[in-house]
XYZ file of C-alpha atoms in Angstrom:
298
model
C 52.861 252.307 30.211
C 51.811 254.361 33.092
C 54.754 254.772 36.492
C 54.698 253.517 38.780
C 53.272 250.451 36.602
C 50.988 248.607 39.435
C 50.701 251.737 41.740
C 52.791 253.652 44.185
C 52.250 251.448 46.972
C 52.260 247.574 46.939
C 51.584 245.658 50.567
C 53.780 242.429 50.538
C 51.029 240.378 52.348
C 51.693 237.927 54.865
C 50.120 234.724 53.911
C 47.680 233.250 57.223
C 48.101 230.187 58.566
C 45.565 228.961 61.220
C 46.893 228.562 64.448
C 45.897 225.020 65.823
C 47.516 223.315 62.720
C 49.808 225.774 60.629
C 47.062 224.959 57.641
C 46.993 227.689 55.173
C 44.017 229.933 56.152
C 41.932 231.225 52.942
C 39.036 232.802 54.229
C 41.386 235.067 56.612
C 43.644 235.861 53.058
C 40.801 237.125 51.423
C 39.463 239.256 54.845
C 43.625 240.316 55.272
C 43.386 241.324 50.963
C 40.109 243.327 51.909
C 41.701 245.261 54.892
C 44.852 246.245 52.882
C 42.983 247.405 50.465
C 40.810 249.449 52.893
C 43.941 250.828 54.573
C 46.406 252.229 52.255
C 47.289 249.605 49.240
C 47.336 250.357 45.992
C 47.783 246.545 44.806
C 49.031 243.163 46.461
C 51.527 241.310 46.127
C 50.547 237.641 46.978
C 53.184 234.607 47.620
C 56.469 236.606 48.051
C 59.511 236.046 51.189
C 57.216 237.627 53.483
C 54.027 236.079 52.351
C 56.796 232.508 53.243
C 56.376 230.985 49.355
C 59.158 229.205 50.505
C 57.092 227.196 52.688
C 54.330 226.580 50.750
C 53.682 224.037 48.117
C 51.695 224.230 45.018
C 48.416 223.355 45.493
C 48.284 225.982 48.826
C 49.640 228.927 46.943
C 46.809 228.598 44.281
C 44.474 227.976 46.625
C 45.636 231.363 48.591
C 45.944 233.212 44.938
C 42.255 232.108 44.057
C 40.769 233.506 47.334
C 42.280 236.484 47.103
C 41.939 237.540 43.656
C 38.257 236.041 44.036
C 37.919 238.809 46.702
C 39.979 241.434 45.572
C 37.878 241.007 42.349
C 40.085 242.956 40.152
C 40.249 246.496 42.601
C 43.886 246.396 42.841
C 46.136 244.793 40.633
C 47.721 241.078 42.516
C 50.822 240.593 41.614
C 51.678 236.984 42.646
C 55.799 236.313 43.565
C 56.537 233.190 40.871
C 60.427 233.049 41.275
C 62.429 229.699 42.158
C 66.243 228.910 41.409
C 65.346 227.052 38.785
C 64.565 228.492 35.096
C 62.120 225.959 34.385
C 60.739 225.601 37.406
C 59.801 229.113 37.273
C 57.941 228.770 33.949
C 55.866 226.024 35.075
C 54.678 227.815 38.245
C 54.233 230.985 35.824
C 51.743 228.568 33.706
C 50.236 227.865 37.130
C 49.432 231.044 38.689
C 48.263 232.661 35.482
C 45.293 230.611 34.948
C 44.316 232.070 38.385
C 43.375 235.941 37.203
C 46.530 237.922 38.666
C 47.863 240.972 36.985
C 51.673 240.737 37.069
C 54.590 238.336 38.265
C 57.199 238.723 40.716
C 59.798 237.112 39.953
C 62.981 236.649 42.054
C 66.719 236.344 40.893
C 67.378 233.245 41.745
C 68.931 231.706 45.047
C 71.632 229.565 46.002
C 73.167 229.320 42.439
C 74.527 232.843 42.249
C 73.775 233.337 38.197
C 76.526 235.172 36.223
C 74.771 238.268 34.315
C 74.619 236.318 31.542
C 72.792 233.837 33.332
C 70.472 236.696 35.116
C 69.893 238.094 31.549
C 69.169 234.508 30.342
C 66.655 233.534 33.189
C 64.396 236.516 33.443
C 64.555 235.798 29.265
C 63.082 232.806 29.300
C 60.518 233.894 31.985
C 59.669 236.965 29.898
C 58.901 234.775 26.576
C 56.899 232.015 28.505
C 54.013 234.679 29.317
C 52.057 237.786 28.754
C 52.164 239.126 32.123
C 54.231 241.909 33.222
C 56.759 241.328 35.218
C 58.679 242.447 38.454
C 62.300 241.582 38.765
C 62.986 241.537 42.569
C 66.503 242.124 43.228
C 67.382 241.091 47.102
C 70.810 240.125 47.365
C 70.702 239.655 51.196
C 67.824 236.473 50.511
C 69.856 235.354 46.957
C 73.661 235.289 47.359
C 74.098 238.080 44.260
C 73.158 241.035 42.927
C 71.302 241.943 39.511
C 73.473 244.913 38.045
C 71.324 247.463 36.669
C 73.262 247.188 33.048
C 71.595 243.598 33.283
C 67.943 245.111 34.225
C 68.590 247.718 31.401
C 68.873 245.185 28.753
C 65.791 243.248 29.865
C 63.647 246.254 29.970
C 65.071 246.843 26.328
C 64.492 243.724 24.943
C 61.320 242.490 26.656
C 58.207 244.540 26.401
C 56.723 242.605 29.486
C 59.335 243.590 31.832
C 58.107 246.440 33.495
C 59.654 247.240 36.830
C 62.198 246.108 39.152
C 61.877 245.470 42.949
C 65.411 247.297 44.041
C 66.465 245.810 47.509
C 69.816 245.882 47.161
C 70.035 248.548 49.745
C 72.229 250.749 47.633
C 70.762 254.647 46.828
C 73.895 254.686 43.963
C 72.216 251.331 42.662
C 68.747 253.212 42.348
C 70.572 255.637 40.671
C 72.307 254.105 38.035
C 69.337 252.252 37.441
C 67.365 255.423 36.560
C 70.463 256.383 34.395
C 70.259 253.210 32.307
C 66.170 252.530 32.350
C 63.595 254.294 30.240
C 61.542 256.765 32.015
C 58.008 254.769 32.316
C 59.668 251.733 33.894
C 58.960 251.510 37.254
C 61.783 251.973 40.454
C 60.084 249.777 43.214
C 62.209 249.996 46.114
C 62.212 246.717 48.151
C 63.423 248.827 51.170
C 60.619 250.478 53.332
C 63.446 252.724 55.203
C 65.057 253.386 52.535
C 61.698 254.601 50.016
C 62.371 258.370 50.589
C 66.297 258.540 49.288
C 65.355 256.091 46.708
C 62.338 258.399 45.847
C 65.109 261.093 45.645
C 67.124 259.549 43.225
C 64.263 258.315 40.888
C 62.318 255.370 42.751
C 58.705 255.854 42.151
C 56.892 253.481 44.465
C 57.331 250.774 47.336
C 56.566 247.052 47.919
C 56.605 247.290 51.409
C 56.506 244.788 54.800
C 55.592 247.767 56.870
C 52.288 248.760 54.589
C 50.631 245.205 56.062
C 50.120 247.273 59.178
C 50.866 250.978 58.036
C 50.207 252.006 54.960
C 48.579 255.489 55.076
C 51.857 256.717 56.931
C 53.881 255.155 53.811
C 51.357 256.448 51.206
C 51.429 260.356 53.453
C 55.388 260.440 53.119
C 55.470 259.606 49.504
C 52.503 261.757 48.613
C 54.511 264.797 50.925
C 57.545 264.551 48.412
C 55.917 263.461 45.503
C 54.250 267.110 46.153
C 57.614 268.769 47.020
C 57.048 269.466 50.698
C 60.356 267.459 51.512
C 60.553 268.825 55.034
C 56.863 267.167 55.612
C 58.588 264.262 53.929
C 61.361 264.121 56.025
C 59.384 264.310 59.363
C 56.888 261.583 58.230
C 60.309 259.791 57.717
C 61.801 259.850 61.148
C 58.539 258.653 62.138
C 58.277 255.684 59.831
C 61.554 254.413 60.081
C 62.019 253.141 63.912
C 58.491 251.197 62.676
C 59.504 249.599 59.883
C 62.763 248.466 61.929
C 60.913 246.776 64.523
C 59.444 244.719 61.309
C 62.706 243.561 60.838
C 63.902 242.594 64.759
C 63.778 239.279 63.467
C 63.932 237.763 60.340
C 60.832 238.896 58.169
C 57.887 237.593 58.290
C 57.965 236.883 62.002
C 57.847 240.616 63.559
C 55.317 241.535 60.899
C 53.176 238.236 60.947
C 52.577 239.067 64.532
C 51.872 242.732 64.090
C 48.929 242.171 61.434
C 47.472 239.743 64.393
C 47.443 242.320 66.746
C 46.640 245.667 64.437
C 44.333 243.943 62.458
C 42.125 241.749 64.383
C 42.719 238.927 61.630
C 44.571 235.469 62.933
C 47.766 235.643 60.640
C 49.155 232.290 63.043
C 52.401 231.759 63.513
C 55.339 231.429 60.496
C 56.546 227.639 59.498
C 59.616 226.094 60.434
C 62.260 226.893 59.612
C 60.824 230.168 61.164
C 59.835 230.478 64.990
C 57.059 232.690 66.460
C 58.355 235.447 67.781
C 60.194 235.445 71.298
C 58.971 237.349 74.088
C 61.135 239.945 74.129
C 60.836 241.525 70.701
C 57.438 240.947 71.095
C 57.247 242.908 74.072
C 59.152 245.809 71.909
C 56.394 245.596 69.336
C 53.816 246.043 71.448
C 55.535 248.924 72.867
C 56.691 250.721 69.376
C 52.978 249.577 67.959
C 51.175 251.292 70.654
C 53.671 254.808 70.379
C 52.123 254.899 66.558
C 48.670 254.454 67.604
C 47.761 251.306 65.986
C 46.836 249.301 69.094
């Protein structure tokens, strides 16, 4: 098993809608998947909070998984987000997706219920027996009501071959920490936190899945390469560039800064998020446009 498992740098993609109707938008997926790859990703990851899963039903995520693995053709790994609150609910849209060609699962803790460990340990159990895939546990306590202790992630990594890496966004550098205390050294430290990848690189992170990298991802892959090569103060300077951009990202609830960034940075129509979510308001747009333009990318 090689770390980071999927590569140092995953993009959390947005997932295109088209403006006039809020349909999903394929053909500008698969032309989004191509310029991600073309601009700092080392692999996708397809269907998670920012690419609005929660908004999406079943037949539209496949269709969106299809066109971009049919584009990415296997240059990246895709790593498809296949998490609900619901243990069997999560199998069957595991036996959906992975007809479709990806290359790993992400799979949330789930929401709402607030699992006991025991119950953690028990769902990501049953995910890990119900396929070959490797697997991502995404720990985000601010989206699911609870945190996955990393004594929990320790004895899934143990027992379950298939469980690779974890998605860290608890927002916690002592989490990160324990965590590479208690895991074996080739399983993978995503952090789930682009401000926070360069502490969490410091106390044994070894890669990001990142909101920011759908707009800037060689300035993400120059910091980690700087202190991956020991030139921390190079590090640290990329840094205190990067984070005031990633921010902005988050000036509203995810995806609706960053949906509106890829529109303007990339030239590809990402439309506007679904309801619950709003497009966003003039005035953090207007702080976008000005932190974008400082950075160069319009």
């Amino acid at each position: 098993m090689t770390n980071p498992y999927f590569g140092r740098l995953l993009t959390a993609m947005v997932t295109p809608f088209n403006e006039k109707d809020g349909s999903i938008n394929c053909v500008a997926a698969a032309d989004f998947a191509e310029w991600l790859i073309n601009n700092g990703s080392d692999g996708l990851v397809v269907e998670g909070s920012t690419g609005e899963a929660a908004t999406m039903n079943l037949e539209e995520k496949l269709a969106v998984l299809r066109a971009v693995v049919e584009r990415v053709n296997k240059r990246v790994p895709i790593v498809v987000g296949a998490g609900t609150n619901c243990t069997e609910s999560t199998i069957s849209l595991i036996h959906a997706v992975e007809k479709c060609g990806v290359d790993g699962l992400l799979i949330v803790g789930p929401f709402y219920n607030k699992p006991t460990q025991e119950g953690y340990y028990q769902h990501f159990a049953a995910a890990a027996r119900a396929t070959e895939l490797p697997i991502i546990v995404y720990n985000v306590p601010g989206r699911t009501g609870s945190n996955i202790m990393p004594a929990t992630i320790a004895r899934l990594a143990k027992d379950f071959g298939n469980i690779v890496a974890v998605k860290e966004a608890a927002g916690n550098v002592n989490q990160v920490a324990e965590l590479y205390r208690l895991l074996p050294e080739n399983f993978t430290i995503y952090s789930g936190d682009d401000g926070l990848i360069l502490p969490f690189m410091a106390v044994g992170a070894t890669g990001l899945i990142s909101v920011l990298s759908n707009v800037g991802g060689g300035l993400l892959q120059d910091l980690m390469q700087a202190y991956s090569e020991g030139r921390v103060k190079d590090a640290a300077d990329l840094n205190k560039k990067m984070v005031p951009l990633a921010n902005a990202m988050f000036m509203e609830t995810n995806p609706i800064p960053i949906k509106a960034a890829v529109s303007k940075v990339t030239g590809i129509n990402a439309g506007v998020p679904r309801l619950p979510l709003t497009p966003i308001s003039s005035k953090c747009e207007a702080k976008l446009d000005s932190i974008l333009k400082n950075n160069g990318l319009i």
